[in-house]
Short mmCIF file of C-alpha atoms in Angstrom, two decimals:
data_model
loop_
_atom_site.label_atom_id
_atom_site.label_comp_id
_atom_site.label_asym_id
_atom_site.label_seq_id
_atom_site.Cartn_x
_atom_site.Cartn_y
_atom_site.Cartn_z
CA MET C 1 10.74 12.80 -2.99
CA ARG C 2 11.75 13.79 -6.46
CA ARG C 3 15.41 13.21 -5.68
CA ALA C 4 14.54 9.74 -4.46
CA VAL C 5 12.86 8.93 -7.78
CA VAL C 6 15.82 10.25 -9.80
CA ASN C 7 18.22 8.25 -7.63
CA ARG C 8 16.31 5.06 -8.13
CA VAL C 9 15.94 5.49 -11.88
CA LEU C 10 19.63 6.27 -12.38
CA LEU C 11 20.81 3.53 -10.04
CA GLY C 12 18.58 1.14 -11.94
CA ALA C 13 19.94 2.29 -15.30
CA VAL C 14 23.56 1.88 -14.20
CA GLY C 15 22.68 -1.48 -12.68
CA VAL C 16 21.00 -2.76 -15.85
CA LEU C 17 23.95 -1.59 -17.96
CA LEU C 18 26.52 -3.33 -15.74
CA LEU C 19 24.39 -6.45 -15.48
CA GLY C 20 23.79 -6.59 -19.24
CA VAL C 21 27.41 -6.08 -20.30
CA GLY C 22 28.66 -8.48 -17.62
CA ALA C 23 26.16 -11.14 -18.63
CA LEU C 24 27.05 -10.77 -22.34
CA VAL C 25 30.75 -11.15 -21.61
CA LEU C 26 30.14 -14.11 -19.30
CA ALA C 27 27.90 -15.81 -21.86
CA GLY C 28 30.49 -15.33 -24.59
CA GLY C 29 33.52 -16.16 -22.45
CA LEU C 30 32.05 -19.33 -20.99
CA ASN C 31 30.74 -20.25 -24.44
CA LEU C 32 27.24 -20.65 -23.10
CA TYR C 33 25.66 -20.27 -26.52
CA ARG C 34 27.39 -23.43 -27.68
CA HIS C 35 26.75 -25.34 -24.46
CA LEU C 36 23.09 -24.47 -24.36
CA GLY C 37 22.61 -24.93 -28.06
CA VAL C 38 21.27 -21.43 -28.51
CA GLN C 39 21.82 -19.63 -31.76
CA PRO C 40 22.21 -15.91 -31.02
CA PRO C 41 20.84 -13.55 -33.66
CA SER C 42 23.29 -12.32 -36.25
CA ARG C 43 25.34 -9.29 -35.21
CA TRP C 44 24.88 -10.32 -31.57
CA PRO C 45 27.99 -9.01 -29.80
CA LEU C 46 30.60 -10.94 -27.84
CA VAL C 47 29.68 -14.42 -29.00
CA SER C 48 32.89 -16.39 -29.42
CA PRO C 49 35.28 -16.92 -26.50
CA ASP C 50 38.42 -16.54 -28.59
CA ARG C 51 37.71 -12.99 -29.67
CA PRO C 52 38.91 -9.99 -27.68
CA LEU C 53 36.57 -7.77 -25.70
CA LEU C 54 37.17 -4.74 -27.87
CA SER C 55 39.31 -5.40 -30.91
CA GLU C 56 41.50 -2.79 -32.52
CA ARG C 57 39.24 -2.85 -35.51
CA SER C 58 35.98 -2.22 -33.69
CA ARG C 59 37.63 0.50 -31.60
CA MET C 60 38.86 2.22 -34.75
CA ARG C 61 35.71 1.62 -36.76
CA TRP C 62 34.44 5.18 -36.79
CA VAL C 63 37.59 7.05 -35.86
CA ALA C 64 38.08 8.32 -39.38
CA ARG C 65 34.57 9.75 -39.59
CA ASP C 66 34.11 13.47 -39.10
CA TRP C 67 31.46 13.13 -36.44
CA TRP C 68 33.29 10.63 -34.25
CA TRP C 69 35.45 12.81 -32.02
CA PRO C 70 32.90 15.59 -31.56
CA ALA C 71 30.34 12.92 -30.67
CA VAL C 72 32.68 11.22 -28.17
CA ILE C 73 33.69 14.50 -26.56
CA GLY C 74 30.11 15.76 -26.52
CA GLY C 75 28.77 12.53 -25.08
CA LEU C 76 31.42 12.39 -22.39
CA SER C 77 30.83 16.05 -21.52
CA VAL C 78 27.12 15.44 -21.11
CA LEU C 79 27.86 12.39 -18.98
CA VAL C 80 30.32 14.30 -16.77
CA ALA C 81 27.93 17.23 -16.36
CA GLY C 82 25.02 14.92 -15.57
CA MET C 83 26.99 12.95 -13.00
CA ALA C 84 28.24 16.17 -11.39
CA TRP C 85 24.65 17.38 -11.10
CA TRP C 86 23.58 14.03 -9.67
CA LEU C 87 26.37 14.10 -7.10
CA VAL C 88 25.61 17.69 -6.07
CA ALA C 89 21.96 16.77 -5.62
CA GLN C 90 23.03 14.17 -3.03
CA LEU C 91 25.23 16.60 -1.14
CA ARG C 92 22.50 19.20 -0.80
CA ARG C 93 21.22 19.38 2.74
CA THR C 94 17.66 18.29 3.32
CA GLY C 95 17.29 20.68 6.23
CA LEU C 96 16.07 24.23 5.76
CA SER C 97 17.41 27.25 7.59
CA SER C 98 14.22 29.28 7.40
CA ILE C 99 10.69 29.20 6.13
CA ALA C 100 8.79 31.92 4.25
CA VAL C 101 5.74 33.20 6.05
CA PRO C 102 2.88 34.72 4.03
CA THR C 103 2.11 38.35 4.82
CA PRO C 104 -1.32 39.02 3.38
CA GLY C 105 -2.28 42.68 3.26
CA ALA C 106 1.28 43.89 3.67
CA GLY C 107 2.62 44.27 0.17
CA GLY C 108 6.37 44.47 -0.16
CA LEU C 109 7.00 42.85 3.20
CA ARG C 110 8.67 39.50 3.07
CA LEU C 111 8.97 37.58 6.25
CA ARG C 112 10.97 34.50 7.09
CA VAL C 113 11.07 32.58 10.32
CA THR C 114 14.20 30.67 11.20
CA ALA C 115 13.75 26.93 11.11
CA ARG C 116 15.43 26.60 14.50
CA ALA C 117 12.74 28.65 16.20
CA LEU C 118 9.97 26.62 14.59
CA GLU C 119 11.71 23.34 15.38
CA ASP C 120 12.27 24.32 19.01
CA ALA C 121 8.64 25.29 19.45
CA LEU C 122 7.46 22.03 17.87
CA GLU C 123 9.90 19.95 19.90
CA ARG C 124 8.75 21.52 23.14
CA GLY C 125 5.13 21.13 22.11
CA THR C 126 5.64 17.48 21.23
CA ALA C 127 7.69 16.60 24.30
CA VAL C 128 4.84 17.56 26.63
CA LEU C 129 2.30 15.36 24.85
CA PRO C 130 1.22 12.36 26.90
CA GLU C 131 3.55 9.34 26.89
CA VAL C 132 6.29 11.10 24.94
CA GLU C 133 9.73 10.42 26.30
CA ARG C 134 11.74 12.39 23.80
CA ALA C 135 11.01 14.23 20.60
CA GLY C 136 13.03 15.77 17.81
CA VAL C 137 11.60 17.79 14.94
CA ARG C 138 13.27 19.08 11.78
CA LEU C 139 12.05 21.28 8.97
CA VAL C 140 13.08 19.73 5.65
CA ARG C 141 12.73 20.68 2.04
CA ALA C 142 10.19 18.89 -0.10
CA PRO C 143 9.10 19.37 -3.73
CA ARG C 144 6.19 21.72 -3.21
CA HIS C 145 6.26 22.85 0.35
CA PRO C 146 8.54 22.47 3.36
CA ARG C 147 7.57 19.65 5.62
CA LEU C 148 8.22 18.57 9.16
CA ARG C 149 10.02 15.44 10.12
CA GLY C 150 9.76 14.23 13.63
CA ALA C 151 11.30 11.39 15.60
CA VAL C 152 9.43 10.55 18.76
CA ARG C 153 10.16 8.01 21.46
CA LEU C 154 7.20 6.87 23.51
CA THR C 155 7.31 5.55 27.04
CA PRO C 156 6.53 1.83 27.53
CA GLY C 157 2.96 1.03 26.62
CA GLY C 158 2.57 4.33 24.80
CA ASP C 159 -0.21 4.86 22.29
CA PRO C 160 1.06 5.59 18.74
CA VAL C 161 -2.35 6.51 17.32
CA GLY C 162 -2.94 8.87 20.21
CA LEU C 163 0.43 10.49 19.63
CA VAL C 164 -0.28 11.06 15.93
CA GLU C 165 -3.65 12.62 16.73
CA HIS C 166 -2.27 14.79 19.51
CA PHE C 167 0.62 15.93 17.34
CA GLU C 168 -1.63 16.73 14.40
CA ASP C 169 -4.17 18.65 16.46
CA GLY C 170 -1.66 20.19 18.84
CA PRO C 171 1.85 21.32 17.91
CA ARG C 172 1.48 20.94 14.15
CA ALA C 173 -1.85 22.73 13.91
CA ASP C 174 -0.57 25.47 16.24
CA ALA C 175 2.58 25.99 14.18
CA ARG C 176 0.66 26.05 10.93
CA ALA C 177 -1.92 28.48 12.28
CA SER C 178 0.52 30.85 13.94
CA LEU C 179 2.66 31.07 10.83
CA GLY C 180 -0.43 31.43 8.66
CA LEU C 181 0.74 28.70 6.29
CA ALA C 182 -1.65 26.98 3.92
CA GLU C 183 -0.08 23.64 4.66
CA LEU C 184 2.66 22.18 6.76
CA PRO C 185 2.63 18.42 6.34
CA ALA C 186 4.51 16.25 8.79
CA GLU C 187 5.93 12.75 8.97
CA LEU C 188 6.65 11.10 12.27
CA ARG C 189 8.88 8.18 13.09
CA ILE C 190 7.75 6.57 16.28
CA ARG C 191 9.64 4.28 18.59
CA VAL C 192 8.32 2.72 21.74
CA LEU C 193 10.41 1.80 24.74
CA GLN C 194 9.99 -1.44 26.63
CA ALA C 195 9.33 -1.73 30.34
CA ALA C 196 9.95 -5.37 29.99
CA PRO C 197 11.50 -8.39 31.62
CA VAL C 198 14.24 -7.50 34.05
CA GLU C 199 16.77 -9.97 32.66
CA HIS C 200 16.60 -8.37 29.21
CA ARG C 201 16.61 -4.88 30.50
CA HIS C 202 20.31 -4.12 30.79
CA ARG C 203 20.90 -5.47 27.31
CA ARG C 204 18.22 -3.26 25.79
CA HIS C 205 19.53 -0.29 27.70
CA ARG C 206 22.89 -0.37 26.02
CA ARG C 207 21.44 -0.58 22.55
CA ARG C 208 19.14 2.33 23.08
CA ARG C 209 20.15 5.56 21.50
CA ARG C 210 20.40 8.61 23.69
CA HIS C 211 18.71 10.96 21.26
CA PRO C 212 16.11 10.08 18.71
CA ARG C 213 17.53 10.77 15.32
CA VAL C 214 15.55 12.67 12.76
CA ILE C 215 16.12 11.00 9.45
CA MET P 1 -11.11 10.00 14.21
CA SER P 2 -14.09 10.02 11.89
CA GLY P 3 -15.71 6.83 10.73
CA ALA P 4 -14.99 7.61 7.09
CA GLU P 5 -11.27 7.69 7.76
CA GLU P 6 -11.35 4.45 9.60
CA GLU P 7 -13.17 2.84 6.72
CA ALA P 8 -10.65 4.10 4.15
CA PRO P 9 -8.88 1.38 2.17
CA HIS P 10 -5.66 0.50 3.89
CA GLY P 11 -3.81 -0.22 0.69
CA LYS P 12 -3.57 3.47 -0.07
CA VAL P 13 -0.89 4.17 2.49
CA PRO P 14 2.42 3.66 0.71
CA ARG P 15 5.43 1.96 2.19
CA LEU P 16 8.33 4.06 3.23
CA ARG P 17 11.02 4.14 0.58
CA ALA P 18 14.64 4.98 1.22
CA PRO P 19 16.02 7.88 -0.85
CA ARG P 20 19.23 5.93 -1.64
CA THR P 21 21.37 9.02 -1.20
CA ALA P 22 24.58 7.24 -0.23
CA ALA P 23 24.45 4.74 -3.09
CA ALA P 24 23.67 7.52 -5.56
CA ALA P 25 26.59 9.61 -4.29
CA LEU P 26 28.92 6.63 -4.59
CA VAL P 27 27.86 5.64 -8.10
CA SER P 28 27.84 9.21 -9.39
CA THR P 29 31.33 9.79 -8.01
CA ALA P 30 32.65 6.64 -9.63
CA VAL P 31 31.15 7.42 -13.03
CA LEU P 32 32.22 11.06 -12.74
CA VAL P 33 35.84 10.11 -12.08
CA ALA P 34 35.96 7.55 -14.89
CA ALA P 35 34.18 9.69 -17.49
CA GLY P 36 36.07 12.81 -16.44
CA ALA P 37 39.46 11.12 -16.81
CA LEU P 38 38.49 9.72 -20.20
CA LEU P 39 37.17 13.08 -21.37
CA TYR P 40 40.32 14.86 -20.22
CA ASP P 41 42.52 12.40 -22.04
CA VAL P 42 40.48 12.42 -25.23
CA VAL P 43 40.58 16.19 -25.35
CA ALA P 44 44.31 16.19 -24.57
CA VAL P 45 44.98 13.80 -27.44
CA ARG P 46 42.86 15.88 -29.80
CA ALA P 47 44.95 18.87 -28.74
CA GLY P 48 48.05 17.08 -29.91
CA GLN P 49 49.43 15.56 -26.74
CA PRO P 50 50.25 11.87 -26.45
CA ALA P 51 47.68 9.62 -24.80
CA ARG P 52 48.22 8.79 -21.13
CA ARG P 53 49.71 5.43 -20.43
CA TRP P 54 46.62 4.10 -18.63
CA ARG P 55 44.44 4.66 -21.65
CA ALA P 56 46.87 3.09 -24.12
CA GLN P 57 47.28 0.16 -21.76
CA LEU P 58 43.54 -0.22 -21.31
CA ALA P 59 42.94 -0.19 -25.06
CA ASP P 60 45.73 -2.71 -25.48
CA GLU P 61 44.35 -5.06 -22.82
CA LEU P 62 40.86 -4.84 -24.27
CA ALA P 63 42.19 -5.67 -27.71
CA THR P 64 44.42 -8.58 -26.68
CA ARG P 65 42.67 -10.40 -23.87
CA ARG P 66 40.19 -12.96 -25.14
CA LEU P 67 36.73 -13.35 -23.72
CA ASP P 68 37.66 -16.57 -21.94
CA ASP P 69 40.61 -14.90 -20.21
CA VAL P 70 40.34 -15.30 -16.43
CA TRP P 71 40.55 -11.58 -15.79
CA VAL P 72 37.88 -10.76 -18.34
CA LEU P 73 35.58 -13.36 -16.82
CA THR P 74 36.32 -12.13 -13.30
CA GLY P 75 35.59 -8.58 -14.37
CA ALA P 76 32.34 -9.67 -16.00
CA GLY P 77 31.34 -11.57 -12.87
CA VAL P 78 32.03 -8.51 -10.72
CA ALA P 79 30.01 -6.37 -13.14
CA VAL P 80 27.08 -8.79 -12.95
CA VAL P 81 27.13 -8.84 -9.14
CA LEU P 82 27.53 -5.07 -8.90
CA GLY P 83 24.78 -4.50 -11.45
CA GLY P 84 22.49 -6.83 -9.54
CA CYS P 85 23.19 -4.95 -6.31
CA LEU P 86 22.44 -1.58 -7.93
CA LEU P 87 19.26 -2.96 -9.47
CA TRP P 88 18.26 -4.26 -6.06
CA LEU P 89 18.94 -0.85 -4.53
CA ALA P 90 16.81 0.74 -7.25
CA LEU P 91 13.85 -1.58 -6.81
CA ALA P 92 13.79 -2.62 -3.16
CA PRO P 93 11.95 -0.19 -0.90
CA GLY P 94 14.42 -0.11 1.97
CA LEU P 95 13.51 1.28 5.41
CA ARG P 96 12.08 -2.10 6.29
CA ARG P 97 12.06 -1.49 10.01
CA TRP P 98 9.35 1.17 9.69
CA LEU P 99 5.69 0.30 9.23
CA PRO P 100 3.37 3.14 8.20
CA LEU P 101 0.50 4.05 10.48
CA ARG P 102 -2.85 5.28 9.30
CA PRO P 103 -2.41 8.94 8.39
CA TYR P 104 -4.34 11.48 10.37
CA GLY P 105 -4.90 14.89 8.81
CA GLU P 106 -1.64 16.12 7.31
CA THR P 107 0.48 13.94 9.56
CA THR P 108 1.80 10.65 8.32
CA ALA P 109 3.60 8.40 10.74
CA ALA P 110 5.54 5.17 10.84
CA ILE P 111 6.35 2.96 13.77
CA ASP P 112 9.45 0.95 14.44
CA LYS P 113 8.86 -2.82 14.21
CA GLY P 114 10.79 -3.11 17.44
CA GLY P 115 8.36 -0.68 19.00
CA ILE P 116 5.44 -2.95 18.14
CA ALA P 117 7.31 -5.88 19.67
CA HIS P 118 7.93 -3.83 22.81
CA LEU P 119 4.24 -2.97 23.13
CA LEU P 120 3.24 -6.62 22.73
CA ALA P 121 5.90 -7.82 25.16
CA ASP P 122 4.79 -5.31 27.77
CA ARG P 123 1.18 -6.35 27.36
CA ALA P 124 2.14 -10.01 27.70
CA ALA P 125 4.25 -9.23 30.76
CA GLY P 126 1.04 -8.54 32.66
CA LEU P 127 -0.33 -12.02 31.93
CA THR P 128 0.29 -15.06 34.05
CA GLY P 129 1.63 -18.38 32.90
CA ILE P 130 4.08 -17.11 30.32
CA GLU P 131 7.61 -18.27 30.85
CA GLU P 132 9.09 -17.14 27.63
CA LEU P 133 7.81 -15.11 24.77
CA ARG P 134 9.41 -14.64 21.41
CA ILE P 135 7.91 -11.96 19.20
CA ARG P 136 8.83 -11.42 15.58
CA VAL P 137 7.20 -8.53 13.79
CA GLY P 138 7.02 -8.73 10.01
CA ARG P 139 5.38 -6.45 7.51
CA ARG P 140 2.30 -8.64 7.18
CA ARG P 141 2.18 -10.61 10.35
CA VAL P 142 3.40 -10.88 13.86
CA ARG P 143 4.58 -14.25 15.03
CA VAL P 144 4.51 -14.96 18.71
CA ARG P 145 5.95 -18.12 20.23
CA LEU P 146 5.15 -18.65 23.79
CA VAL P 147 6.38 -21.11 26.35
CA GLY P 148 4.36 -21.60 29.48
CA ALA P 149 1.05 -22.70 30.92
CA ALA P 150 -0.91 -19.76 29.52
CA ASP P 151 -3.72 -20.44 27.08
CA PRO P 152 -2.62 -19.31 23.60
CA ALA P 153 -6.14 -18.22 22.73
CA SER P 154 -6.42 -15.82 25.64
CA VAL P 155 -2.90 -14.52 25.06
CA GLN P 156 -3.85 -13.97 21.48
CA ARG P 157 -6.94 -12.05 22.47
CA GLN P 158 -4.91 -9.74 24.65
CA LEU P 159 -2.20 -9.22 22.08
CA ARG P 160 -4.76 -8.64 19.35
CA GLU P 161 -6.21 -5.82 21.39
CA GLU P 162 -2.77 -4.33 21.83
CA LEU P 163 -2.00 -4.68 18.13
CA ALA P 164 -5.24 -2.95 17.20
CA ARG P 165 -4.17 -0.05 19.39
CA VAL P 166 -0.98 0.43 17.36
CA GLY P 167 -2.96 1.54 14.32
CA VAL P 168 -0.78 0.16 11.52
CA ALA P 169 -2.10 1.11 8.07
CA ARG P 170 -1.82 -2.40 6.72
CA PRO P 171 -3.49 -4.94 8.99
CA LEU P 172 -1.06 -7.26 10.71
CA ARG P 173 -1.96 -10.89 11.13
CA LEU P 174 -1.25 -12.31 14.53
CA ASP P 175 -0.02 -15.86 14.95
CA VAL P 176 0.32 -17.08 18.49
CA ARG P 177 1.89 -20.47 18.84
CA ALA P 178 2.51 -22.34 22.02
CA ALA P 179 5.73 -24.25 22.11
CA ARG P 180 6.22 -27.29 24.30
CA GLY P 181 7.00 -25.99 27.75
CA ALA P 182 6.44 -26.56 31.43
CA GLY P 183 2.72 -26.24 30.77
CA GLY P 184 2.70 -29.53 28.89
CA ALA P 185 0.55 -29.99 25.81
CA VAL P 186 0.89 -28.04 22.64
CA GLY P 187 -1.89 -25.53 22.45
CA GLY P 188 -3.92 -24.83 19.35
CA ASP P 189 -2.62 -22.33 16.90
CA GLY P 190 -4.46 -19.12 17.12
CA ARG P 191 -4.75 -17.12 13.96
CA SER P 192 -6.57 -13.94 13.47
CA GLU P 193 -6.76 -10.88 11.34
CA VAL P 194 -6.55 -7.60 13.15
CA ALA P 195 -7.91 -4.56 11.44
CA GLY P 196 -5.18 -2.68 13.14
#
């Protein structure tokens, strides 16, 4: 979740910057201030269409100052480091390979269960719930605590509310209890198949994905 | 499910929001490449080497092309469009095909809009007098257009029951409209709110 917030804030910042600079240049280049009769405030940049985008003089304005080059190099370094961090954050897998299991009363013992084992157990437990055609479950990282992500396909006429209740009280509660975890939240994505009119059937069949994808 | 949970305000369940991973990776890569190249060149020049040709050329173009130059305007237009797209990506929720269900315990769930349409279509398939049914599921309401002799009000009653069974966190309004068909007259528009 936190990564999603960072992504949106940074995407928004880059977007606003591009939009703002582009709009300023367009307004100046198309001479909109004149056409619309608007008087921009003094020192407003990029006003007249016959001036260059970045004149030699404005580029060289601070070059002679002592702080200029350290500031440019420092600023660019921060930008490069920040962007590298942002990129790496996207490449990090959301899946987990194992989950820590609390071992109360056994000091010094640290126990981890592989995610695959947990996922298999949950998938099998979910697949046998009523009206479930196919189920996939993944253990993913989340800010405070690992969480489960499931993709479930129900048979035609299946009951989504019933599935959620059965999953919560069945496989999820079992997994949480047997691992002794304080919490193991889950999100499900539910699809429902269609029994449906015969003439549409073959078309729907082709579009249907073989395996539900856990997003 | 306990009564208290059923009574809970539906507005509390948030919409699903896409993490925007791909867009973030793309933008960060682009900025990283541009800033990295500039940083490398600036440092190289400070270390006594001549500036790369691309940087000298860029500075030259920026200093000579006027604001009303076609290329400058084109670039500005592209920047505006791109900036608008990024802003849209930042603000729009994404994942529009998923509607959240009422949470139960620690499990939150979302259902495919297509899944809701399938459920409604299957329910309607059991009714008589429907020749054609078009179902469009939105975030706030479900629009059903039906062609046939069936009574829109009774179809609506059936579909409303089915919709209530889905358990969407935000109630979906159900509009059933009868289009002109073999049945003849245009039926009344049924509208209803389903606490579904």
